[in-house]
Coordinates of C-alpha atoms in Angstrom, one line a residue:
M454 CA 3.8 -15.0 -15.6
T455 CA 3.6 -11.9 -13.4
T456 CA 0.8 -11.0 -10.8
C457 CA 0.6 -7.3 -10.2
D458 CA -0.9 -5.9 -7.1
D459 CA -1.9 -2.2 -7.6
T460 CA -3.6 -1.5 -4.1
A461 CA -1.4 -3.8 -1.8
A462 CA -4.8 -4.1 0.2
P463 CA -4.7 -7.0 2.7
C464 CA -6.7 -10.1 1.8
Q465 CA -9.8 -10.3 4.3
S466 CA -11.2 -13.8 3.1
C467 CA -9.1 -15.9 5.0
S468 CA -9.1 -15.9 8.9
E469 CA -6.6 -17.2 11.8
S470 CA -9.4 -20.2 12.1
D471 CA -8.5 -21.1 8.4
L472 CA -5.1 -22.0 9.3
P473 CA -4.9 -23.0 13.2
V474 CA -1.8 -22.6 15.4
N475 CA -1.7 -24.6 18.5
P476 CA 1.9 -26.0 19.0
F477 CA 1.2 -27.2 22.4
S478 CA -2.1 -29.0 22.0
A479 CA -2.5 -31.9 20.3
L480 CA -5.3 -34.3 19.2
R481 CA -6.0 -37.5 21.4
V482 CA -8.3 -40.0 19.6
A483 CA -9.6 -43.1 20.8
F484 CA -11.8 -45.9 19.4
G485 CA -15.4 -44.8 19.1
M486 CA -14.9 -41.3 19.3
L487 CA -17.0 -38.7 17.2
L488 CA -14.5 -36.3 15.7
G489 CA -15.8 -32.9 14.6
E490 CA -14.3 -29.6 12.9
D491 CA -12.7 -28.5 16.1
D492 CA -10.8 -31.6 16.4
F493 CA -9.5 -31.6 12.7
R494 CA -8.1 -27.9 13.3
T495 CA -6.7 -29.2 16.5
M496 CA -4.9 -31.7 14.4
M497 CA -4.0 -29.4 11.9
G498 CA -2.8 -26.7 14.1
N499 CA -0.3 -28.9 16.2
P500 CA 2.3 -29.6 13.4
R501 CA 1.8 -26.3 11.8
G502 CA 2.3 -24.5 15.0
K503 CA 5.4 -26.4 16.1
Q504 CA 6.9 -25.8 12.7
M505 CA 6.5 -22.0 12.7
L506 CA 7.5 -21.9 16.2
H507 CA 10.7 -23.7 15.3
A508 CA 11.3 -21.4 12.2
A509 CA 10.9 -18.0 14.2
W510 CA 12.9 -18.7 17.3
L511 CA 15.8 -20.9 15.8
H512 CA 16.1 -19.6 12.3
G513 CA 14.7 -16.1 11.9
S514 CA 12.9 -14.3 9.5
G515 CA 14.4 -13.6 6.0
V516 CA 14.9 -14.7 2.3
A517 CA 15.7 -18.2 1.2
W518 CA 15.9 -17.6 -2.5
G519 CA 14.9 -15.5 -5.1
Y520 CA 12.7 -12.3 -4.4
Q521 CA 15.2 -10.2 -6.7
V522 CA 13.8 -6.7 -6.9
A523 CA 13.9 -4.8 -10.2
L524 CA 12.3 -1.7 -12.1
G525 CA 9.8 -2.7 -14.4
G526 CA 8.3 -0.7 -17.4
E527 CA 7.9 2.9 -16.4
Y528 CA 6.5 3.2 -13.0
G529 CA 6.6 -0.6 -12.1
L530 CA 8.5 -2.4 -9.4
S531 CA 9.0 -6.2 -10.4
V532 CA 9.9 -8.8 -7.7
S533 CA 10.9 -12.4 -9.1
P534 CA 9.4 -15.9 -7.4
G535 CA 11.0 -16.6 -4.2
L536 CA 10.8 -18.2 -0.9
A537 CA 11.1 -16.4 2.7
V538 CA 10.3 -17.1 6.1
D539 CA 8.3 -14.3 8.1
G540 CA 8.7 -13.3 11.6
H541 CA 5.9 -16.0 12.7
G542 CA 7.9 -18.6 10.8
R543 CA 5.7 -19.1 7.9
E544 CA 7.0 -19.7 4.5
L545 CA 6.4 -16.9 2.0
F546 CA 6.3 -18.6 -1.6
A547 CA 5.9 -16.5 -4.4
E548 CA 5.4 -18.8 -7.3
T549 CA 5.1 -15.9 -10.2
S550 CA 6.7 -12.5 -10.3
L551 CA 5.0 -9.9 -8.5
C552 CA 4.7 -6.1 -9.2
L553 CA 3.9 -2.9 -7.6
N554 CA 2.9 0.6 -9.1
L555 CA 5.6 2.9 -7.7
M556 CA 3.8 5.9 -9.0
D557 CA 0.3 5.0 -7.5
W558 CA 2.2 4.9 -3.9
V559 CA 4.3 8.0 -4.3
T560 CA 1.3 10.0 -5.4
A561 CA -0.6 8.6 -2.3
Q562 CA 2.1 9.7 0.1
K563 CA 2.0 13.5 -0.8
P564 CA 5.8 13.9 -0.8
T565 CA 7.1 17.3 0.7
S566 CA 10.6 16.3 -0.4
D567 CA 12.3 15.2 -3.7
T568 CA 13.6 12.2 -2.1
I569 CA 11.6 9.5 -0.8
T570 CA 12.8 6.5 1.0
A571 CA 10.6 3.4 1.2
T572 CA 11.1 -0.2 2.4
L573 CA 9.4 -2.9 0.1
V574 CA 8.0 -5.8 2.5
A575 CA 6.6 -9.1 1.8
D576 CA 3.8 -10.3 4.1
F577 CA 2.0 -13.4 4.5
A578 CA -1.5 -13.8 3.1
C579 CA -3.9 -16.5 2.4
V580 CA -7.2 -16.9 0.2
P581 CA -9.7 -19.7 0.4
T582 CA -10.3 -21.8 -2.4
S583 CA -11.5 -25.0 -4.0
L584 CA -15.3 -25.0 -3.4
V585 CA -17.3 -28.4 -2.8
P586 CA -20.6 -29.4 -1.9
T587 CA -21.5 -29.5 2.0
L588 CA -24.5 -30.6 3.9
A589 CA -26.6 -27.6 4.6
D590 CA -27.1 -26.6 8.2
P591 CA -30.7 -26.4 9.0
C592 CA -30.3 -23.2 11.0
D593 CA -28.4 -21.3 8.4
V594 CA -30.9 -19.4 6.6
T595 CA -28.6 -18.6 4.0
R596 CA -29.0 -22.4 2.9
K597 CA -25.2 -22.4 2.1
H598 CA -24.7 -25.7 0.2
D599 CA -20.8 -25.4 -0.8
D600 CA -18.0 -24.2 1.1
Y601 CA -14.2 -23.9 0.6
S602 CA -12.2 -27.1 0.9
R603 CA -8.5 -25.5 0.8
V604 CA -6.5 -22.5 1.8
L605 CA -4.0 -21.0 -0.6
E606 CA -0.9 -19.3 0.9
T607 CA 0.3 -16.3 -0.8
V608 CA 2.4 -13.3 -0.4
R609 CA 1.4 -9.6 -0.6
L610 CA 4.0 -6.7 -1.5
S611 CA 3.8 -3.4 0.2
L612 CA 5.6 -0.3 0.4
R613 CA 6.1 1.6 3.5
P614 CA 8.0 4.8 4.4
D615 CA 11.4 4.4 6.0
D616 CA 12.2 6.4 8.7
G617 CA 15.4 5.0 9.2
T618 CA 14.8 3.4 12.3
S619 CA 15.1 -0.3 12.9
P620 CA 14.4 -2.7 15.9
P621 CA 17.5 -3.2 18.2
P622 CA 19.3 -6.4 17.2
T623 CA 18.8 -9.6 19.4
Y624 CA 22.0 -11.0 21.1
R625 CA 23.9 -7.7 21.5
R626 CA 26.4 -9.3 23.8
L627 CA 27.4 -12.0 21.0
R628 CA 27.4 -9.0 18.4
V629 CA 29.6 -6.8 20.5
L630 CA 32.0 -9.6 21.4
F631 CA 32.4 -10.5 17.5
G632 CA 32.7 -7.0 16.6
L633 CA 29.3 -6.6 14.7
L634 CA 28.3 -4.0 17.1
A635 CA 30.1 -0.8 18.8
P636 CA 30.0 -1.1 22.6
G637 CA 28.0 1.3 24.6
T638 CA 27.7 2.1 28.4
D639 CA 24.9 -0.7 28.7
Q640 CA 25.4 -3.8 30.9
A641 CA 25.2 -5.9 27.8
S642 CA 28.2 -4.2 26.4
L643 CA 30.2 -4.1 29.6
D644 CA 29.8 -7.9 29.8
A645 CA 31.0 -8.3 26.0
L646 CA 33.9 -6.3 26.8
A647 CA 34.6 -8.4 29.8
A648 CA 34.6 -11.3 27.5
I649 CA 37.0 -9.9 25.1
E650 CA 39.5 -8.9 27.8
A651 CA 39.3 -12.5 29.4
V652 CA 40.0 -13.6 25.7
M653 CA 42.7 -11.5 25.1
S654 CA 44.4 -12.1 28.3
A655 CA 44.5 -15.7 27.7
P656 CA 47.7 -17.5 26.4
E657 CA 47.1 -18.0 22.5
G658 CA 47.1 -21.9 22.8
N659 CA 44.0 -21.4 25.4
R660 CA 42.0 -18.8 23.5
A661 CA 39.8 -21.1 21.6
Q662 CA 38.7 -23.0 25.2
V663 CA 38.2 -19.3 26.5
L664 CA 36.4 -17.9 23.9
L665 CA 34.1 -20.9 23.8
A666 CA 33.4 -20.4 27.6
Q667 CA 32.6 -16.6 27.2
F668 CA 30.3 -17.3 24.0
R669 CA 28.2 -19.6 26.0
Q670 CA 28.0 -17.3 29.0
L671 CA 27.1 -14.3 27.0
A672 CA 24.7 -16.3 24.8
A673 CA 23.0 -17.6 28.1
A674 CA 22.4 -13.9 29.2
D675 CA 21.2 -12.7 26.1
A676 CA 18.7 -15.5 25.6
A677 CA 17.4 -15.0 28.8
E678 CA 16.3 -11.5 27.9
L679 CA 14.5 -12.8 25.0
K680 CA 10.8 -12.7 25.1
P681 CA 7.8 -12.9 22.4
A682 CA 6.5 -9.7 21.0
A683 CA 3.3 -8.4 22.9
E684 CA 0.2 -8.4 20.3
A685 CA -1.8 -5.2 21.1
G686 CA -5.1 -6.3 22.9
V687 CA -3.9 -9.7 23.7
E688 CA -3.1 -10.5 27.4
G689 CA -0.2 -12.8 28.3
L690 CA 2.8 -13.9 25.9
S691 CA 2.4 -14.5 22.6
L692 CA 4.3 -17.4 20.6
F693 CA 6.4 -15.0 18.4
P694 CA 9.3 -12.9 18.5
A695 CA 7.4 -10.2 16.1
T696 CA 3.9 -9.1 16.1
D697 CA 1.7 -10.4 13.1
E698 CA 1.6 -6.4 12.0
K699 CA 5.6 -6.5 12.1
S700 CA 6.2 -10.0 10.7
G701 CA 7.0 -9.3 7.4
V702 CA 10.1 -9.8 5.5
V703 CA 12.5 -6.7 4.3
L704 CA 13.2 -7.4 0.4
A705 CA 14.8 -4.1 -0.2
R706 CA 15.1 -0.5 0.6
L707 CA 14.1 2.0 -2.2
V708 CA 15.4 5.8 -2.7
I709 CA 12.9 7.4 -4.8
K710 CA 13.9 10.9 -6.6
Q711 CA 10.7 12.6 -7.8
H712 CA 9.7 16.2 -8.7
E713 CA 6.2 17.8 -9.4
V714 CA 5.2 19.3 -12.7
S715 CA 2.0 21.0 -13.0
G716 CA 0.4 19.4 -9.8
A717 CA 1.6 15.6 -11.2
I718 CA 4.4 13.6 -9.9
Q719 CA 7.5 12.4 -12.1
I720 CA 9.6 9.9 -11.0
D721 CA 13.2 10.7 -11.9
D722 CA 15.3 8.1 -10.4
V723 CA 14.8 4.9 -8.4
A724 CA 17.8 3.1 -6.4
I725 CA 17.3 -0.2 -5.1
D726 CA 19.3 -1.3 -2.1
S727 CA 18.7 -5.2 -1.5
S728 CA 21.4 -5.3 1.3
A729 CA 18.5 -3.9 3.5
R730 CA 17.1 -7.5 3.6
T731 CA 18.2 -10.7 5.7
T732 CA 19.2 -13.9 4.0
L733 CA 18.8 -17.2 5.4
L734 CA 21.7 -19.5 4.9
P735 CA 21.5 -23.1 4.8
T736 CA 23.5 -25.0 7.4
S737 CA 25.7 -27.0 5.2
V738 CA 27.0 -23.5 4.0
I739 CA 27.4 -22.3 7.4
Q740 CA 29.5 -25.3 8.3
E741 CA 31.6 -24.7 5.4
L742 CA 32.2 -21.0 6.2
A743 CA 32.8 -22.0 9.6
A744 CA 35.6 -24.3 8.6
G745 CA 37.3 -21.2 6.8
T746 CA 38.9 -19.9 10.1
A747 CA 40.1 -23.2 11.2
P748 CA 43.7 -23.1 9.7
S749 CA 44.5 -20.2 11.6
L750 CA 43.9 -22.3 15.0
F751 CA 46.2 -25.3 13.8
G752 CA 49.5 -25.0 15.6
T753 CA 48.8 -23.1 18.5
E754 CA 46.6 -25.6 20.3
G755 CA 49.4 -27.8 20.4
T756 CA 52.2 -25.4 21.5
P757 CA 52.4 -25.3 25.0
D758 CA 52.9 -22.0 27.2
Y759 CA 55.3 -22.5 30.1
G760 CA 53.5 -19.8 32.5
G761 CA 56.2 -17.3 32.1
P762 CA 55.5 -13.6 33.6
R763 CA 54.0 -11.5 31.1
V764 CA 54.0 -7.3 30.8
L765 CA 50.2 -6.0 31.5
P766 CA 50.7 -3.3 28.8
D767 CA 47.8 -1.1 30.0
S768 CA 49.9 -0.7 33.5
L769 CA 52.7 1.2 32.1
N770 CA 52.6 4.7 33.6
W771 CA 54.7 7.4 34.6
T772 CA 55.0 8.1 38.4
D773 CA 57.3 11.4 38.1
D774 CA 59.3 12.9 35.5
R775 CA 62.0 10.1 35.7
T776 CA 60.2 7.0 37.0
L777 CA 58.1 4.6 35.0
E778 CA 56.4 1.2 36.5
F779 CA 54.7 -1.5 34.8
R780 CA 53.1 -4.9 36.5
V781 CA 53.5 -8.4 35.1
T782 CA 51.3 -11.4 35.6
A783 CA 53.9 -13.5 37.9
P784 CA 56.7 -12.6 40.0
V785 CA 60.0 -11.9 38.0
N786 CA 63.4 -12.1 39.6
A787 CA 64.7 -8.8 40.2
R788 CA 68.6 -9.5 39.5
S789 CA 67.5 -10.6 35.9
L790 CA 66.2 -7.2 35.0
R791 CA 69.3 -5.1 34.9
R792 CA 70.2 -6.1 31.4
A793 CA 66.8 -7.2 30.3
V794 CA 65.2 -3.9 30.6
R795 CA 66.1 -1.2 28.0
I796 CA 64.4 2.2 27.1
T797 CA 64.9 4.2 24.0
S798 CA 63.1 7.6 22.6
L799 CA 62.8 8.6 19.0
S800 CA 64.4 11.8 17.8
P801 CA 62.5 13.4 14.6
D802 CA 66.2 14.5 13.7
R803 CA 68.7 12.0 15.0
G804 CA 66.5 8.6 15.0
W805 CA 66.7 6.4 18.1
A806 CA 68.9 7.0 21.2
D807 CA 69.3 5.3 24.5
D808 CA 67.8 6.7 27.7
D809 CA 70.2 5.7 30.6
V810 CA 68.4 3.4 33.5
D811 CA 69.7 4.5 36.9
T812 CA 67.8 1.9 39.0
I813 CA 65.5 -1.1 38.7
E814 CA 63.6 -2.7 41.8
V815 CA 60.5 -4.7 42.2
R816 CA 57.5 -4.4 44.5
D817 CA 54.3 -6.1 45.2
G818 CA 56.0 -9.4 45.9
G819 CA 57.8 -9.4 42.3
T820 CA 54.6 -8.2 40.2
T821 CA 55.4 -4.4 39.9
V822 CA 58.6 -3.1 38.3
V823 CA 59.8 0.4 38.9
V824 CA 62.2 1.7 36.5
R825 CA 64.0 4.8 37.2
L826 CA 66.0 7.0 34.5
A827 CA 69.1 8.9 34.9
D828 CA 67.4 11.8 33.4
Q829 CA 64.0 12.6 31.7
L830 CA 63.3 10.9 28.5
A831 CA 65.2 12.6 25.9
N832 CA 62.4 12.6 23.1
D833 CA 58.5 12.6 22.9
T834 CA 58.1 8.9 21.8
G835 CA 59.3 6.3 24.1
R836 CA 59.7 2.7 23.9
L837 CA 59.9 -0.2 26.7
I838 CA 62.0 -3.2 25.8
V839 CA 61.8 -6.0 28.4
R840 CA 63.9 -9.1 26.9
G841 CA 62.4 -12.7 27.3
T842 CA 65.1 -13.9 24.7
G843 CA 68.7 -13.7 24.1
P844 CA 71.4 -14.4 26.7
E845 CA 70.2 -12.3 29.8
P846 CA 66.2 -12.4 29.6
A847 CA 64.2 -11.4 32.5
F848 CA 63.1 -14.3 34.4
G849 CA 60.2 -15.6 36.7
V850 CA 60.7 -17.0 40.1
A851 CA 57.9 -19.9 39.9
P852 CA 58.0 -21.1 37.6
A853 CA 61.4 -20.2 37.0
V854 CA 61.3 -19.5 32.8
P855 CA 61.9 -16.4 30.7
L856 CA 59.7 -13.6 30.3
A857 CA 56.6 -14.6 28.0
G858 CA 56.1 -11.4 26.2
V859 CA 53.0 -9.3 26.8
A860 CA 49.5 -10.3 28.4
G861 CA 47.4 -12.1 25.6
G862 CA 50.5 -12.9 23.3
P863 CA 51.2 -16.2 21.9
P864 CA 52.7 -19.2 23.9
A865 CA 56.3 -19.1 25.1
G866 CA 58.7 -21.8 25.7
K867 CA 60.5 -22.9 29.0
D868 CA 64.2 -22.2 27.6
D869 CA 63.4 -19.2 25.3
G870 CA 60.7 -16.6 25.8
R871 CA 59.3 -13.7 23.9
D872 CA 60.1 -9.8 24.1
A873 CA 57.7 -7.3 25.6
V874 CA 57.8 -4.1 23.6
I875 CA 55.5 -1.1 24.4
M876 CA 55.5 2.4 23.0
F877 CA 54.6 5.2 25.3
P878 CA 54.8 8.9 25.4
R879 CA 57.2 11.1 27.2
R880 CA 55.3 12.8 30.6
P881 CA 53.8 16.0 30.0
R882 CA 55.9 18.9 31.4
P883 CA 54.0 20.7 34.3

C-alpha cells in the first residue's frame, strides 16, 4: 500500500494536549480520589515525556530502519516504510510507502536556476481517530455526543530548499579529538589539540589510559555547553535539543535538474543522496564495531617503558649556520652522546653523506643538546640520528637506561632502547 501526499500540508486536527508531555510531573493517587481528564493527561504525559527526553538527548535524531528514497513514476518521489526518531524523541513510523509529487514542488519554487537542491524531511504528525459516544456537556450548545478516543501518530513528508548550511555539530571537542572535524582557532579546538598532544606524548603503553582521561575531560566540557533549543515565544528552557519546527529527520538530499519549455517546467534528472541522513545504530552493533580496534591495543599495554629520555622532534632548530640544538624529556649523560649522535645529508647526485660533528654539549641540566658541525650542512636535506640501540647508545642519567626514541613513541626497554630519527632542512643562507 502506498500513501501519496501531494500537498505536504501540516495536520491541524491534533493538538499538543492530545499527546501531553510532562516528564517531571507524575500522577499521585489516593483512595477515594475523583480523577478527571487532566489527571489522565498527567498519567499519560509522564512516561511519554521521559521516553522522548531520553531518546532525544541520549540517542539523537536519525533513521533506525527503512525510509529508502527512490523515484516513482514520471514525477514522483517514493519513500519505503521505515522507523526514525525525531529531534523531540518521537518515533516516526511509516507503515506504508509514502510519496510526493516533485513536479508540483519544483513548480511552486519558481526556480531561477536549472539546478535545484532540496532536502527531503520526515516530520511527526498525528490525527485523532475512533469516534465513541460521550456524555453531552449541558453547557455545550453544539450538543456534541461523541469524541475521538485514539490519537494516530503518523509521518508527514516535505521537501525544503537546501541552502547548503547545517547546524554546527555538537561535541566539537570530541569530534576534533577523533579527527572528524578540522580544528579551528576556537577554544574547543584548542582544548582538543592540547588533548591530542597529551595522548601523543604519552608512552605507547599508557596511551589508552591518557586517551580515556582526555576523552572524559573533553566530553564534560562539551556537555556543559549544551542546552535545550529556545522555542519562539516561550520563556525559559524547553525540553529538547531542537525546536518543534526543526525536529524533523532528514531522509535525503536531492539535486534536481530542470528546464522550462513554453512556460512549463520539465524535470530532466534527479540525483538522490541518502548519505545526508543520520542513521541510528543498535547498541549491540556499536559494541561489536568498537571491538574491531581492540587487537591494535594488545601487546602494548603489557610492555613496560623504563623511562629513558626521548627526543622532542618539534624542538630541533638551527641556532646558527653550523649549530643545531634539540631538547629531550629527561637528562642525558653528556659523555654518551659523542658516538651516539650522527648527522647526514642527502645529495641528489651522490646520495647520503656524513656531516662531521665538531662538538656536542648539554645544557639546562642535561635536557638540551647542542650539536656543532665542523662546517655548514653539505646538502639541503638533513637527517639527525640519535642512537638508543647498538653498542654505544645515548644514555639517561636517572634512570640510567638507553634513549627511548622520540616523544610519543612505543615503549623502550632497560637494556636496549630505540633510535630517534628526525629529518630537517638546511638553514637558509642569508
